[in-house]
mmCIF file of C-alpha atoms in Angstrom:
data_model
loop_
_atom_site.group_PDB
_atom_site.id
_atom_site.type_symbol
_atom_site.label_atom_id
_atom_site.label_comp_id
_atom_site.label_asym_id
_atom_site.label_seq_id
_atom_site.Cartn_x
_atom_site.Cartn_y
_atom_site.Cartn_z
ATOM 1 C CA MET T 168 -39.313 36.278 7.693
ATOM 2 C CA ARG T 169 -35.580 34.764 7.256
ATOM 3 C CA ARG T 170 -34.755 37.684 9.926
ATOM 4 C CA ARG T 171 -37.694 37.319 11.905
ATOM 5 C CA GLU T 172 -37.096 33.573 12.637
ATOM 6 C CA VAL T 173 -32.974 34.764 13.549
ATOM 7 C CA ILE T 174 -34.741 36.942 15.654
ATOM 8 C CA GLU T 175 -36.998 34.546 17.678
ATOM 9 C CA GLY T 176 -34.704 31.919 18.143
ATOM 10 C CA TYR T 177 -32.122 34.999 19.518
ATOM 11 C CA LEU T 178 -34.805 35.632 21.772
ATOM 12 C CA PHE T 179 -35.649 31.649 22.825
ATOM 13 C CA ALA T 180 -31.480 31.504 23.436
ATOM 14 C CA LEU T 181 -32.005 34.706 25.251
ATOM 15 C CA PRO T 182 -31.991 33.268 28.562
ATOM 16 C CA TRP T 183 -29.607 30.808 28.280
ATOM 17 C CA ILE T 184 -26.922 33.179 27.488
ATOM 18 C CA VAL T 185 -27.776 35.221 30.056
ATOM 19 C CA GLY T 186 -27.446 32.542 32.327
ATOM 20 C CA TYR T 187 -24.076 31.727 30.531
ATOM 21 C CA ILE T 188 -22.396 34.557 30.321
ATOM 22 C CA ALA T 189 -23.229 35.282 34.542
ATOM 23 C CA PHE T 190 -23.284 31.860 35.768
ATOM 24 C CA SER T 191 -19.856 29.940 33.085
ATOM 25 C CA GLY T 192 -18.693 33.000 30.669
ATOM 26 C CA GLY T 193 -17.944 35.232 34.051
ATOM 27 C CA PRO T 194 -16.437 33.217 36.385
ATOM 28 C CA ILE T 195 -14.031 31.788 33.695
ATOM 29 C CA ILE T 196 -12.962 35.388 32.449
ATOM 30 C CA ALA T 197 -12.332 36.204 35.875
ATOM 31 C CA SER T 198 -10.130 33.307 36.969
ATOM 32 C CA ALA T 199 -8.021 33.683 34.311
ATOM 33 C CA TYR T 200 -7.296 37.728 35.862
ATOM 34 C CA LEU T 201 -7.132 36.205 39.456
ATOM 35 C CA SER T 202 -4.823 33.761 38.903
ATOM 36 C CA PHE T 203 -1.795 36.503 37.747
ATOM 37 C CA THR T 204 -3.007 37.741 41.304
ATOM 38 C CA LYS T 205 -2.730 37.410 44.668
ATOM 39 C CA TYR T 206 -6.081 36.912 46.041
ATOM 40 C CA ASN T 207 -7.510 35.824 49.776
ATOM 41 C CA VAL T 208 -11.025 37.180 48.878
ATOM 42 C CA LEU T 209 -10.510 39.691 52.213
ATOM 43 C CA LEU T 210 -7.798 41.809 50.469
ATOM 44 C CA PRO T 211 -8.512 43.216 46.752
ATOM 45 C CA PRO T 212 -5.915 41.125 44.048
ATOM 46 C CA GLU T 213 -2.905 42.217 43.975
ATOM 47 C CA PHE T 214 -1.317 41.801 40.501
ATOM 48 C CA ILE T 215 1.988 38.765 41.168
ATOM 49 C CA GLY T 216 2.289 38.098 36.868
ATOM 50 C CA PHE T 217 3.348 33.950 36.612
ATOM 51 C CA ARG T 218 5.000 33.819 39.565
ATOM 52 C CA ASN T 219 1.221 31.555 40.832
ATOM 53 C CA TYR T 220 2.727 29.526 38.180
ATOM 54 C CA VAL T 221 5.770 29.399 38.618
ATOM 55 C CA TYR T 222 5.125 28.508 42.554
ATOM 56 C CA ALA T 223 2.607 25.753 40.911
ATOM 57 C CA LEU T 224 5.199 23.907 39.215
ATOM 58 C CA THR T 225 8.722 24.723 40.838
ATOM 59 C CA GLU T 226 7.901 24.361 45.026
ATOM 60 C CA ASP T 227 4.484 22.879 44.587
ATOM 61 C CA ASP T 228 5.241 19.471 46.454
ATOM 62 C CA LEU T 229 1.867 18.624 46.524
ATOM 63 C CA PHE T 230 0.244 19.616 42.246
ATOM 64 C CA ILE T 231 2.402 17.105 40.224
ATOM 65 C CA PRO T 232 1.825 14.267 43.166
ATOM 66 C CA SER T 233 -1.454 15.188 42.914
ATOM 67 C CA VAL T 234 -2.225 15.144 38.883
ATOM 68 C CA LEU T 235 -0.693 11.510 38.612
ATOM 69 C CA LYS T 236 -2.583 10.513 41.407
ATOM 70 C CA THR T 237 -5.399 11.774 39.534
ATOM 71 C CA PHE T 238 -4.075 10.365 35.726
ATOM 72 C CA TYR T 239 -3.695 6.737 38.005
ATOM 73 C CA TYR T 240 -7.137 7.046 38.676
ATOM 74 C CA ALA T 241 -8.051 7.689 35.520
ATOM 75 C CA ILE T 242 -6.248 4.881 34.508
ATOM 76 C CA LEU T 243 -7.762 2.226 36.616
ATOM 77 C CA VAL T 244 -11.537 4.264 35.288
ATOM 78 C CA VAL T 245 -11.915 4.487 31.740
ATOM 79 C CA PRO T 246 -11.147 1.388 30.379
ATOM 80 C CA PRO T 247 -12.680 -1.076 32.263
ATOM 81 C CA ALA T 248 -15.475 1.764 31.991
ATOM 82 C CA ILE T 249 -15.022 1.083 28.265
ATOM 83 C CA VAL T 250 -14.830 -2.942 27.563
ATOM 84 C CA LEU T 251 -17.823 -3.612 30.717
ATOM 85 C CA SER T 252 -19.933 -0.478 29.318
ATOM 86 C CA LEU T 253 -19.182 -2.333 25.380
ATOM 87 C CA ALA T 254 -19.399 -5.328 26.708
ATOM 88 C CA ILE T 255 -23.247 -4.962 28.280
ATOM 89 C CA ALA T 256 -24.511 -2.211 25.271
ATOM 90 C CA ILE T 257 -23.861 -6.074 23.327
ATOM 91 C CA LEU T 258 -25.826 -8.382 25.476
ATOM 92 C CA LEU T 259 -28.560 -5.796 26.394
ATOM 93 C CA ASN T 260 -28.538 -5.535 23.291
ATOM 94 C CA GLN T 261 -29.138 -8.915 21.926
ATOM 95 C CA LYS T 262 -34.324 -8.781 21.544
ATOM 96 C CA LEU T 263 -33.878 -11.707 24.606
ATOM 97 C CA MET T 264 -36.740 -11.153 26.884
ATOM 98 C CA GLY T 265 -36.410 -9.035 29.769
ATOM 99 C CA THR T 266 -34.591 -7.114 27.774
ATOM 100 C CA ALA T 267 -36.396 -3.940 29.085
ATOM 101 C CA PHE T 268 -36.214 -5.282 32.572
ATOM 102 C CA TRP T 269 -31.628 -5.365 32.231
ATOM 103 C CA ARG T 270 -31.680 -2.666 31.350
ATOM 104 C CA THR T 271 -33.179 -0.974 34.660
ATOM 105 C CA MET T 272 -31.433 -2.255 36.768
ATOM 106 C CA PHE T 273 -28.546 -1.785 35.155
ATOM 107 C CA PHE T 274 -28.355 1.483 34.395
ATOM 108 C CA LEU T 275 -30.650 1.921 39.084
ATOM 109 C CA PRO T 276 -26.349 3.231 39.731
ATOM 110 C CA THR T 277 -26.434 5.825 38.210
ATOM 111 C CA LEU T 278 -29.024 7.365 39.414
ATOM 112 C CA THR T 279 -28.007 7.239 42.955
ATOM 113 C CA PRO T 280 -26.628 10.190 44.553
ATOM 114 C CA VAL T 281 -22.936 10.321 44.193
ATOM 115 C CA VAL T 282 -22.077 11.152 48.196
ATOM 116 C CA ALA T 283 -24.866 8.068 48.779
ATOM 117 C CA ALA T 284 -23.315 5.937 46.778
ATOM 118 C CA ALA T 285 -19.842 6.840 48.462
ATOM 119 C CA VAL T 286 -20.871 6.682 51.891
ATOM 120 C CA LEU T 287 -22.311 3.293 50.924
ATOM 121 C CA TRP T 288 -19.049 2.536 49.941
ATOM 122 C CA ARG T 289 -17.463 3.922 52.246
ATOM 123 C CA TRP T 290 -18.929 1.112 55.022
ATOM 124 C CA MET T 291 -18.573 -1.918 52.388
ATOM 125 C CA LEU T 292 -15.195 -1.564 52.084
ATOM 126 C CA ASN T 293 -14.347 -0.830 55.856
ATOM 127 C CA PRO T 294 -11.373 -3.210 56.729
ATOM 128 C CA ASP T 295 -13.319 -4.075 59.947
ATOM 129 C CA VAL T 296 -16.618 -4.620 59.700
ATOM 130 C CA GLY T 297 -17.524 -4.519 56.031
ATOM 131 C CA LEU T 298 -19.097 -6.671 53.886
ATOM 132 C CA ILE T 299 -16.774 -6.802 50.925
ATOM 133 C CA ASN T 300 -14.210 -7.943 53.795
ATOM 134 C CA TYR T 301 -16.658 -10.736 55.462
ATOM 135 C CA LEU T 302 -17.527 -12.246 51.920
ATOM 136 C CA LEU T 303 -13.773 -12.614 51.352
ATOM 137 C CA SER T 304 -13.283 -13.694 54.700
ATOM 138 C CA LEU T 305 -16.059 -16.753 54.138
ATOM 139 C CA VAL T 306 -13.367 -17.679 52.180
ATOM 140 C CA SER T 307 -10.349 -17.567 53.100
ATOM 141 C CA ILE T 308 -9.296 -14.822 52.059
ATOM 142 C CA LYS T 309 -7.915 -12.039 53.817
ATOM 143 C CA GLY T 310 -9.034 -8.538 52.924
ATOM 144 C CA PRO T 311 -6.742 -5.095 52.741
ATOM 145 C CA GLY T 312 -7.351 -1.951 54.267
ATOM 146 C CA TRP T 313 -9.635 -0.532 51.005
ATOM 147 C CA LEU T 314 -10.113 2.954 52.133
ATOM 148 C CA SER T 315 -7.979 3.311 54.966
ATOM 149 C CA SER T 316 -4.943 1.603 52.629
ATOM 150 C CA ILE T 317 -2.489 3.995 51.046
ATOM 151 C CA GLU T 318 -2.157 1.172 48.303
ATOM 152 C CA TRP T 319 -5.281 -0.241 48.194
ATOM 153 C CA ALA T 320 -7.099 3.569 47.868
ATOM 154 C CA VAL T 321 -6.718 4.385 44.692
ATOM 155 C CA PRO T 322 -8.216 1.264 43.141
ATOM 156 C CA SER T 323 -11.032 1.673 46.138
ATOM 157 C CA LEU T 324 -12.505 4.811 44.987
ATOM 158 C CA ALA T 325 -11.985 3.054 40.976
ATOM 159 C CA LEU T 326 -14.700 0.435 41.959
ATOM 160 C CA ILE T 327 -16.786 3.191 43.256
ATOM 161 C CA GLY T 328 -16.383 4.777 40.327
ATOM 162 C CA LEU T 329 -17.299 2.570 38.765
ATOM 163 C CA TRP T 330 -19.930 0.911 39.490
ATOM 164 C CA THR T 331 -21.963 4.227 39.049
ATOM 165 C CA SER T 332 -20.670 4.941 35.478
ATOM 166 C CA VAL T 333 -20.354 1.647 33.698
ATOM 167 C CA GLY T 334 -24.174 0.939 32.679
ATOM 168 C CA GLY T 335 -25.188 4.776 32.760
ATOM 169 C CA ALA T 336 -24.759 7.173 30.093
ATOM 170 C CA GLN T 337 -21.365 5.011 28.355
ATOM 171 C CA MET T 338 -24.324 2.437 27.798
ATOM 172 C CA ILE T 339 -27.103 3.650 26.857
ATOM 173 C CA ILE T 340 -24.415 5.466 24.062
ATOM 174 C CA PHE T 341 -22.695 2.133 23.569
ATOM 175 C CA LEU T 342 -26.657 0.625 22.676
ATOM 176 C CA ALA T 343 -27.298 3.298 20.185
ATOM 177 C CA GLY T 344 -24.529 2.803 17.882
ATOM 178 C CA LEU T 345 -25.499 -0.849 18.148
ATOM 179 C CA GLN T 346 -28.333 0.256 17.303
ATOM 180 C CA ASN T 347 -26.979 1.407 14.529
ATOM 181 C CA VAL T 348 -24.465 -0.967 12.681
ATOM 182 C CA PRO T 349 -26.296 -2.069 9.370
ATOM 183 C CA GLN T 350 -27.876 -5.527 9.629
ATOM 184 C CA ASP T 351 -27.342 -6.081 6.619
ATOM 185 C CA LEU T 352 -23.825 -5.725 6.493
ATOM 186 C CA ILE T 353 -24.331 -8.263 9.842
ATOM 187 C CA GLU T 354 -25.960 -9.847 7.808
ATOM 188 C CA ALA T 355 -23.603 -10.502 4.176
ATOM 189 C CA ALA T 356 -20.403 -12.226 6.880
ATOM 190 C CA GLY T 357 -22.329 -14.279 8.635
ATOM 191 C CA ILE T 358 -23.248 -15.796 4.750
ATOM 192 C CA ASP T 359 -20.232 -15.044 4.029
ATOM 193 C CA GLY T 360 -19.212 -17.577 6.529
ATOM 194 C CA ALA T 361 -18.142 -15.135 9.095
ATOM 195 C CA GLY T 362 -18.670 -16.926 13.042
ATOM 196 C CA ALA T 363 -19.904 -14.711 15.905
ATOM 197 C CA TRP T 364 -16.477 -13.584 16.654
ATOM 198 C CA THR T 365 -15.465 -12.915 13.928
ATOM 199 C CA ARG T 366 -18.817 -10.680 12.335
ATOM 200 C CA PHE T 367 -17.919 -8.904 15.328
ATOM 201 C CA VAL T 368 -13.991 -8.132 15.239
ATOM 202 C CA HIS T 369 -14.593 -6.912 11.424
ATOM 203 C CA VAL T 370 -18.211 -5.794 11.075
ATOM 204 C CA THR T 371 -19.156 -4.451 13.610
ATOM 205 C CA LEU T 372 -16.395 -3.491 16.218
ATOM 206 C CA PRO T 373 -15.536 -0.870 14.313
ATOM 207 C CA MET T 374 -18.848 0.911 13.209
ATOM 208 C CA VAL T 375 -18.431 1.645 16.960
ATOM 209 C CA THR T 376 -15.288 3.149 17.032
ATOM 210 C CA PRO T 377 -16.763 7.001 16.289
ATOM 211 C CA THR T 378 -18.997 5.320 19.479
ATOM 212 C CA ILE T 379 -16.038 3.864 21.690
ATOM 213 C CA PHE T 380 -13.921 7.333 20.186
ATOM 214 C CA PHE T 381 -16.737 9.731 22.056
ATOM 215 C CA ASN T 382 -16.936 7.184 25.316
ATOM 216 C CA LEU T 383 -13.196 7.541 25.490
ATOM 217 C CA ILE T 384 -13.271 11.402 25.312
ATOM 218 C CA LEU T 385 -16.066 12.048 27.707
ATOM 219 C CA GLY T 386 -14.393 9.030 30.339
ATOM 220 C CA VAL T 387 -11.082 10.358 30.537
ATOM 221 C CA ILE T 388 -12.204 14.396 31.072
ATOM 222 C CA PHE T 389 -15.037 13.121 33.931
ATOM 223 C CA SER T 390 -12.154 11.084 35.355
ATOM 224 C CA LEU T 391 -9.501 12.934 35.092
ATOM 225 C CA ARG T 392 -12.217 16.579 37.210
ATOM 226 C CA THR T 393 -12.897 13.938 39.678
ATOM 227 C CA PHE T 394 -13.813 14.980 43.173
ATOM 228 C CA ASP T 395 -17.189 14.129 45.043
ATOM 229 C CA VAL T 396 -16.098 10.532 45.694
ATOM 230 C CA ALA T 397 -12.530 11.012 46.284
ATOM 231 C CA PHE T 398 -13.861 14.060 48.976
ATOM 232 C CA VAL T 399 -17.221 11.839 50.341
ATOM 233 C CA ALA T 400 -14.284 9.246 51.101
ATOM 234 C CA THR T 401 -11.144 9.793 52.121
ATOM 235 C CA ASN T 402 -11.371 13.593 52.040
ATOM 236 C CA GLY T 403 -7.823 12.650 50.338
ATOM 237 C CA GLY T 404 -6.613 10.327 52.364
ATOM 238 C CA PRO T 405 -5.295 8.415 53.993
ATOM 239 C CA ALA T 406 -1.307 10.027 54.011
ATOM 240 C CA ARG T 407 -2.858 12.415 50.510
ATOM 241 C CA ALA T 408 -2.930 8.586 48.329
ATOM 242 C CA THR T 409 -6.045 10.174 46.889
ATOM 243 C CA TRP T 410 -5.170 13.621 47.129
ATOM 244 C CA PHE T 411 -6.588 14.712 43.182
ATOM 245 C CA ILE T 412 -5.716 18.097 41.256
ATOM 246 C CA SER T 413 -9.413 19.168 42.207
ATOM 247 C CA ILE T 414 -8.668 18.719 46.062
ATOM 248 C CA HIS T 415 -5.843 20.172 45.551
ATOM 249 C CA ILE T 416 -7.785 23.147 43.488
ATOM 250 C CA TYR T 417 -10.522 22.899 46.421
ATOM 251 C CA GLN T 418 -7.804 22.855 49.098
ATOM 252 C CA ASN T 419 -6.304 26.362 48.198
ATOM 253 C CA ALA T 420 -9.855 28.020 47.053
ATOM 254 C CA PHE T 421 -12.111 27.133 50.277
ATOM 255 C CA VAL T 422 -10.209 26.433 52.546
ATOM 256 C CA SER T 423 -7.038 27.923 52.417
ATOM 257 C CA PHE T 424 -8.723 30.825 50.353
ATOM 258 C CA ASP T 425 -5.928 31.456 48.278
ATOM 259 C CA MET T 426 -8.574 32.336 44.670
ATOM 260 C CA GLY T 427 -5.280 33.449 42.508
ATOM 261 C CA TYR T 428 -3.428 30.491 43.169
ATOM 262 C CA ALA T 429 -5.682 28.439 43.614
ATOM 263 C CA SER T 430 -7.210 29.600 39.793
ATOM 264 C CA ALA T 431 -3.448 29.311 38.192
ATOM 265 C CA LEU T 432 -3.845 25.397 38.994
ATOM 266 C CA SER T 433 -7.527 25.511 37.673
ATOM 267 C CA TRP T 434 -6.247 26.958 34.426
ATOM 268 C CA MET T 435 -3.362 24.970 34.353
ATOM 269 C CA PHE T 436 -5.481 21.553 34.956
ATOM 270 C CA PHE T 437 -8.257 23.533 32.253
ATOM 271 C CA LEU T 438 -4.935 23.540 29.394
ATOM 272 C CA LEU T 439 -4.004 19.778 30.350
ATOM 273 C CA LEU T 440 -7.674 18.659 29.356
ATOM 274 C CA LEU T 441 -6.790 20.697 26.528
ATOM 275 C CA LEU T 442 -4.069 19.131 25.506
ATOM 276 C CA ILE T 443 -4.751 15.275 26.058
ATOM 277 C CA THR T 444 -8.118 15.978 24.401
ATOM 278 C CA PHE T 445 -6.075 17.543 21.469
ATOM 279 C CA LEU T 446 -4.132 14.414 20.486
ATOM 280 C CA GLN T 447 -7.191 12.176 21.306
ATOM 281 C CA PHE T 448 -8.283 13.577 17.953
ATOM 282 C CA ARG T 449 -5.212 13.340 16.525
ATOM 283 C CA VAL T 450 -4.404 10.099 17.634
ATOM 284 C CA SER T 451 -7.965 8.981 16.813
ATOM 285 C CA GLY T 452 -7.413 9.500 12.643
ATOM 286 C CA GLY T 453 -5.721 5.283 12.878
ATOM 287 C CA TRP T 454 -8.712 3.226 14.711
ATOM 288 C CA VAL T 455 -11.441 5.361 14.677
ATOM 289 C CA PHE T 456 -13.831 4.494 11.078
ATOM 290 C CA TYR T 457 -16.269 7.563 10.028
ATOM 291 C CA ALA T 458 -18.970 5.820 8.047
ATOM 292 C CA GLY T 459 -19.628 6.722 4.381
ATOM 293 C CA GLU T 460 -16.218 8.835 4.915
ATOM 294 C CA LYS T 461 -14.162 9.043 1.524
ATOM 295 C CA SER T 462 -10.826 6.688 1.538
#
């Protein structure tokens, strides 16, 4: 009976396994090989060893700046997104009248397709006819160039990223984490005289640190691999101010058709994400509290 259940389980999972090998596993292995080759799609791959990796680190003038711009974007997006998502989740966890309506309202922006959101915000942030600068002019403030400004381009994309992420999956995950906080601990702290802020800092917040850590891991990964918003809103401009690593990989792969070098860039980016995630896990032991964990 046990063997039959195992076989049936693998049979049910077989379509997914085949799909993963064909559409994900296979390309991953192929890109690992192509990263050591010179390959322009038209001619057979030519093995060149680590030359692509050396070129990226020593001669490519866009690689390091694109990585730094990507990290700059992530720093602008991830911390505010976590704080705002947690704050909204706390508000929506108060069991007040109309909570279902407000949960829906906060979640709606995440249902907007990314391309549509980028086009909408590109119009709103237009320095001449955009809604944002018009509203600022009503209070005698001259708005910046936003997406057309080198200094404001990345913060503008971060604003779009926050609008599409704050009320979405992060908020829902935080809401689930808050609802799993034992109410008897909060009530016991209240009986001992702890105020609302003290209960939050010393009871609620430690209990949701695993949720914060989970959202932090996903937030960093998704922000570092952002592509669609920057591609649609600015296409890497102005003056390559939003030339993220994902755009650099896309440019080499599908515009210059240098698939070998693009594969090397992709693997370097993957290893960088792996290192960052590993470091996050290493330092998480000092601030993440897991209920039931032995001290």
